[in-house]
């Protein structure tokens, strides 16, 4: 496909000049682009941390400052955002506890449900398997806002007593289908011969799954668990629909969004809240980045 | 899933149906015919048993609510009379007629399309540039690559909050920078102003500034997703091709056009569809950034407003249903175009 173009270029001396020009251009352009991308991706997070350590007065006086000296460092924002409401704070400790509770329960329940499901879809021939796969795909692409309408009605009929448990159930139902999709690809990589050997040695199906397939798919399980944790920790729409009436059960995301609209809470205090919301995810991400990205790209080759 | 996974997860490969190619493991373990049928009966039972918990939870928390939503879309239901509404009411098409003829709906649909197309294009374009720039290994590439993923993994509420603080007309850094360094005459209200008059070469044009800002946010937030996919695809391109073209004297841009681009095209196509679907469904970003004001009202935000502020459940359900129907058509096209193709690839 390229032969004619390449041929033309070789015979024209102009092509050599163009090659040298392009090489020089991209050599300069590349570091510029990388630095630019890095600034664009990271600067908002730096700004978030920076503002969280400043007081509102110093922000209003000098909005352009991108550096603060040690003596300017103001930790009171964190104390205020974390302290319980009764002590004049914003109660983010409670929100953190709620978010953790919701995210961890979602991870455990989803894996409990998705591991057998993924194994079945990847290994077993059963009636209606195609339909089940199609159904999961549909769930994956469905607009969440359509689901929000009946759930909103349901909770209104119940008298708006949104609980964390119902939130977890909705999260699990949303994430289970995706989990099955990612996990089944890994079960498919476990050699069938290993399972056959176990079967010949007298293992039942469940024993084979438990002793052979599961340990081999462990890295996939861990990275999938981390994904689910991130999704549940970051989620906003359903938390808004279910929990908004009850401040005690707000998640960190919901708390931040609700308080950012009010005038009484200074922006810098809410920036401390943003850091508290983002930090667990960033720590988790950098600690497991290799695993997460490795798992992702292994699957992405098919795409 | 969409918002939940599309917005923030890294769950990776697009789920593509691959039913036909599966081998049936364990099939040849028991060669005799009667044994085989017993085996497959047992397999059928085990398979159904293992998938049942997932099916139950999806039925209870997704399928039944969606059927209910469809039934609500065909009834005149308001939040005030909601307690008396059951599955069997008096069905009518009024909601759809009312919704489609109201002028706000079509403009919201248009905004949604514009937002999805431009947001997707921006995300994939920047992702492609990033993937190409970081293609060759160098010292510190790992940490840079990981850092570029931050916008995608960070919680959407924190990301939108930082952006609206950065863009704040009074104390935001962007406006400070624009006024003191770039010489803007007055601060720009990026998120609350619909039109911004800008004069280019003496000609004054109106820029839809709030819409452009939310599109930029979408591009910023989801370019890492495209970056990751394209990086993976680039790694799979055999070096031999590139080397051969280099020896033949092809310039870098020619090598990109004739060697990399054809290899990347299928990935870009899949990415376009996936990102389009997720952006099309997106609620969080726009609700949190502008609340749907200043010409940024997309259908998802409109559904939310009808539901909570107006309490018009029927109209909200009808609009959500129209959104889902458009999406179903798109997913159908996607599967028809790419579902088969992938199996061969």
Coordinates of C-alpha atoms in Angstrom, one line a residue, chain B residues 61-330:
Chain B
X61 CA -32.5 -3.9 40.4
X62 CA -32.4 -3.3 36.6
X63 CA -34.9 -5.2 34.5
X64 CA -38.0 -4.7 36.7
X65 CA -37.2 -1.0 37.3
X66 CA -36.8 -0.4 33.5
X67 CA -40.1 -2.2 32.8
X68 CA -41.7 0.1 35.4
X69 CA -40.0 3.1 33.8
X70 CA -41.5 2.2 30.4
X71 CA -44.9 1.9 32.0
X72 CA -44.5 5.2 33.7
X73 CA -43.6 6.8 30.4
X74 CA -47.1 6.0 29.1
X75 CA -49.0 7.3 32.1
X76 CA -49.8 10.7 33.3
X77 CA -47.9 10.5 36.5
X78 CA -46.8 13.3 38.7
X79 CA -44.9 13.2 42.0
X80 CA -48.0 14.4 43.8
X81 CA -50.2 11.4 42.8
X82 CA -47.3 8.9 42.8
X83 CA -48.5 6.8 45.8
X84 CA -51.7 5.8 43.9
X85 CA -49.9 4.8 40.7
X86 CA -49.5 1.1 40.0
X87 CA -48.4 -0.8 36.9
X88 CA -51.9 -0.8 35.5
X89 CA -53.0 2.8 35.0
X90 CA -54.5 4.4 32.0
X91 CA -52.0 4.3 29.2
X92 CA -51.5 7.2 26.9
X93 CA -49.0 8.7 24.4
X94 CA -49.5 12.2 25.8
X95 CA -46.1 12.3 27.5
X96 CA -44.2 11.6 24.3
X97 CA -46.3 14.1 22.3
X98 CA -45.9 16.8 25.0
X99 CA -42.2 16.1 25.4
X100 CA -41.3 16.1 21.7
X101 CA -43.3 19.2 20.8
X102 CA -41.9 21.2 23.7
X103 CA -39.1 23.4 22.2
X104 CA -36.6 22.6 25.0
X105 CA -36.4 18.9 24.2
X106 CA -35.1 19.1 20.6
X107 CA -32.6 21.7 21.6
X108 CA -31.5 19.5 24.5
X109 CA -31.2 16.6 22.1
X110 CA -29.1 18.7 19.8
X111 CA -26.9 19.8 22.7
X112 CA -26.5 16.2 23.7
X113 CA -25.4 15.2 20.1
X114 CA -23.0 18.2 19.9
X115 CA -21.6 17.5 23.3
X116 CA -21.1 13.8 22.6
X117 CA -19.6 14.2 19.1
X118 CA -17.2 17.0 20.0
X119 CA -16.3 15.5 23.4
X120 CA -15.6 12.1 21.9
X121 CA -13.5 13.6 19.1
X122 CA -11.5 15.8 21.5
X123 CA -10.9 12.8 23.8
X124 CA -9.7 10.5 21.1
X125 CA -7.7 13.2 19.4
X126 CA -5.8 14.2 22.5
X127 CA -5.5 10.5 23.5
X128 CA -3.9 9.7 20.1
X129 CA -1.4 12.6 20.4
X130 CA -0.5 11.4 23.9
X131 CA -0.1 7.8 22.8
X132 CA 2.2 8.8 19.9
X133 CA 4.3 11.2 22.0
X134 CA 4.8 8.5 24.6
X135 CA 5.4 5.7 22.2
X136 CA 9.2 5.3 22.5
X137 CA 10.5 4.4 26.0
X138 CA 12.5 7.1 27.9
X139 CA 13.4 7.7 31.5
X140 CA 10.3 8.5 33.6
X141 CA 7.8 7.3 31.0
X142 CA 6.1 5.0 33.4
X143 CA 5.3 7.7 35.9
X144 CA 4.3 10.2 33.2
X145 CA 1.9 7.6 31.7
X146 CA 0.4 6.9 35.1
X147 CA 0.0 10.7 35.8
X148 CA -1.9 11.2 32.5
X149 CA -4.5 8.7 33.7
X150 CA -5.3 10.8 36.8
X151 CA -8.3 12.8 35.2
X152 CA -9.9 9.5 34.4
X153 CA -9.6 7.8 37.8
X154 CA -10.3 10.8 40.0
X155 CA -13.8 11.1 41.4
X156 CA -16.0 13.2 39.1
X157 CA -17.3 15.4 41.9
X158 CA -13.8 16.5 42.9
X159 CA -12.8 17.0 39.3
X160 CA -15.8 19.2 38.5
X161 CA -15.4 21.1 41.8
X162 CA -11.7 21.9 41.0
X163 CA -12.6 23.0 37.5
X164 CA -15.3 25.3 38.6
X165 CA -12.9 26.8 41.2
X166 CA -10.2 27.2 38.6
X167 CA -12.6 28.9 36.3
X168 CA -14.3 31.1 38.9
X169 CA -14.6 34.7 37.7
X170 CA -13.6 36.2 41.1
X171 CA -10.7 34.2 42.4
X172 CA -10.2 31.4 39.9
X173 CA -6.6 30.9 38.6
X174 CA -7.6 30.9 34.9
X175 CA -9.2 34.3 35.0
X176 CA -6.4 35.7 37.1
X177 CA -4.0 34.4 34.5
X178 CA -6.1 35.7 31.6
X179 CA -6.3 39.2 33.1
X180 CA -2.8 39.7 34.4
X181 CA -0.8 37.7 31.8
X182 CA -3.0 37.5 28.7
X183 CA -4.5 41.0 29.1
X184 CA -8.2 40.1 29.2
X185 CA -10.3 43.1 29.9
X186 CA -12.7 41.4 32.2
X187 CA -13.1 38.0 33.7
X188 CA -14.9 35.3 31.7
X189 CA -17.8 33.4 33.4
X190 CA -16.9 30.1 31.7
X191 CA -19.6 28.1 33.3
X192 CA -22.5 30.5 33.6
X193 CA -22.3 32.6 30.4
X194 CA -24.1 31.3 27.3
X195 CA -22.4 33.4 24.6
X196 CA -19.1 35.1 24.7
X197 CA -18.5 37.8 22.1
X198 CA -15.0 37.5 20.7
X199 CA -13.5 39.6 18.0
X200 CA -11.2 37.9 15.6
X201 CA -9.6 40.2 12.9
X202 CA -12.2 42.8 13.7
X203 CA -15.1 40.5 13.2
X204 CA -17.2 39.9 16.3
X205 CA -18.5 36.4 16.7
X206 CA -20.5 34.8 19.5
X207 CA -18.9 31.7 21.1
X208 CA -21.0 29.3 23.1
X209 CA -18.6 29.5 26.0
X210 CA -20.3 27.3 28.6
X211 CA -20.9 24.5 26.1
X212 CA -17.3 24.6 24.9
X213 CA -16.1 24.5 28.5
X214 CA -18.1 21.4 29.4
X215 CA -16.9 19.8 26.1
X216 CA -13.3 20.6 27.1
X217 CA -14.0 19.0 30.5
X218 CA -15.3 15.9 28.8
X219 CA -12.2 15.8 26.6
X220 CA -9.9 16.3 29.6
X221 CA -11.6 13.6 31.6
X222 CA -11.8 10.9 29.1
X223 CA -8.7 11.3 26.9
X224 CA -6.8 8.9 29.2
X225 CA -9.2 6.2 28.3
X226 CA -8.4 6.6 24.6
X227 CA -4.7 7.1 25.4
X228 CA -4.6 3.7 27.2
X229 CA -6.4 1.8 24.4
X230 CA -4.3 3.4 21.7
X231 CA -1.0 2.8 23.6
X232 CA -1.9 -0.9 23.8
X233 CA -2.7 -1.0 20.1
X234 CA 0.6 0.8 19.2
X235 CA 2.6 -1.8 21.2
X236 CA 1.1 -4.5 19.1
X237 CA 2.2 -2.9 15.8
X238 CA 5.2 -5.0 14.6
X239 CA 8.4 -2.9 14.5
X240 CA 9.4 -4.5 11.2
X241 CA 6.9 -2.5 9.3
X242 CA 8.1 0.8 10.7
X243 CA 11.8 -0.2 10.1
X244 CA 11.2 -1.2 6.5
X245 CA 9.4 2.1 5.7
X246 CA 12.2 4.0 7.4
X247 CA 14.8 2.3 5.3
X248 CA 12.7 3.0 2.2
X249 CA 13.0 6.7 3.2
X250 CA 9.5 7.4 4.4
X251 CA 9.2 10.5 6.6
X252 CA 7.7 10.3 10.0
X253 CA 4.4 11.7 8.9
X254 CA 4.3 9.3 5.9
X255 CA 5.0 6.4 8.2
X256 CA 2.1 7.5 10.5
X257 CA -0.3 8.0 7.6
X258 CA 0.5 4.7 5.8
X259 CA 1.6 2.3 8.5
X260 CA 0.3 3.3 11.9
X261 CA -3.0 4.9 10.9
X262 CA -4.4 1.8 9.2
X263 CA -3.4 -0.3 12.2
X264 CA -5.0 2.1 14.6
X265 CA -8.2 2.7 12.7
X266 CA -10.2 -0.3 14.1
X267 CA -9.3 0.7 17.6
X268 CA -10.3 4.3 17.0
X269 CA -13.6 3.1 15.6
X270 CA -14.4 1.1 18.6
X271 CA -13.3 3.9 20.9
X272 CA -15.5 6.4 19.1
X273 CA -18.6 4.3 19.6
X274 CA -17.9 3.5 23.2
X275 CA -17.0 7.1 24.2
X276 CA -20.0 8.4 22.2
X277 CA -22.4 6.1 24.1
X278 CA -21.0 7.0 27.5
X279 CA -20.9 10.8 26.7
X280 CA -24.4 10.6 25.3
X281 CA -25.7 9.2 28.6
X282 CA -23.6 11.4 30.7
X283 CA -25.4 13.2 33.6
X284 CA -22.8 13.8 36.3
X285 CA -20.4 16.1 34.6
X286 CA -22.8 18.7 33.2
X287 CA -25.1 18.6 36.3
X288 CA -22.1 19.3 38.5
X289 CA -20.5 21.9 36.3
X290 CA -23.4 24.0 35.1
X291 CA -26.5 22.4 36.4
X292 CA -27.6 22.4 32.8
X293 CA -27.7 26.1 32.5
X294 CA -26.2 28.5 30.0
X295 CA -27.0 26.4 27.0
X296 CA -25.6 23.1 28.3
X297 CA -28.8 21.3 29.0
X298 CA -28.4 17.7 27.8
X299 CA -31.3 15.2 27.8
X300 CA -30.1 13.4 30.9
X301 CA -30.0 16.6 33.0
X302 CA -33.4 17.5 31.6
X303 CA -34.8 14.1 32.7
X304 CA -33.4 14.8 36.2
X305 CA -35.0 18.3 36.3
X306 CA -38.4 17.0 35.2
X307 CA -38.2 14.3 37.8
X308 CA -37.1 16.3 40.8
X309 CA -37.8 19.9 40.3
X310 CA -41.1 19.6 38.3
X311 CA -42.2 16.3 39.7
X312 CA -43.4 15.3 36.3
X313 CA -42.5 11.6 36.4
X314 CA -44.3 10.6 33.2
X315 CA -42.5 13.2 31.1
X316 CA -39.2 12.4 32.7
X317 CA -39.6 8.7 31.9
X318 CA -40.7 9.5 28.3
X319 CA -37.6 11.6 27.7
X320 CA -35.3 9.0 29.2
X321 CA -37.0 6.4 27.0
X322 CA -36.3 8.4 23.9
X323 CA -32.7 8.7 24.9
X324 CA -32.5 4.9 25.5
X325 CA -34.2 4.2 22.2
X326 CA -31.7 6.4 20.2
X327 CA -28.9 4.6 22.1
X328 CA -30.3 1.1 21.4
X329 CA -30.3 2.0 17.7
X330 CA -26.6 3.1 17.9

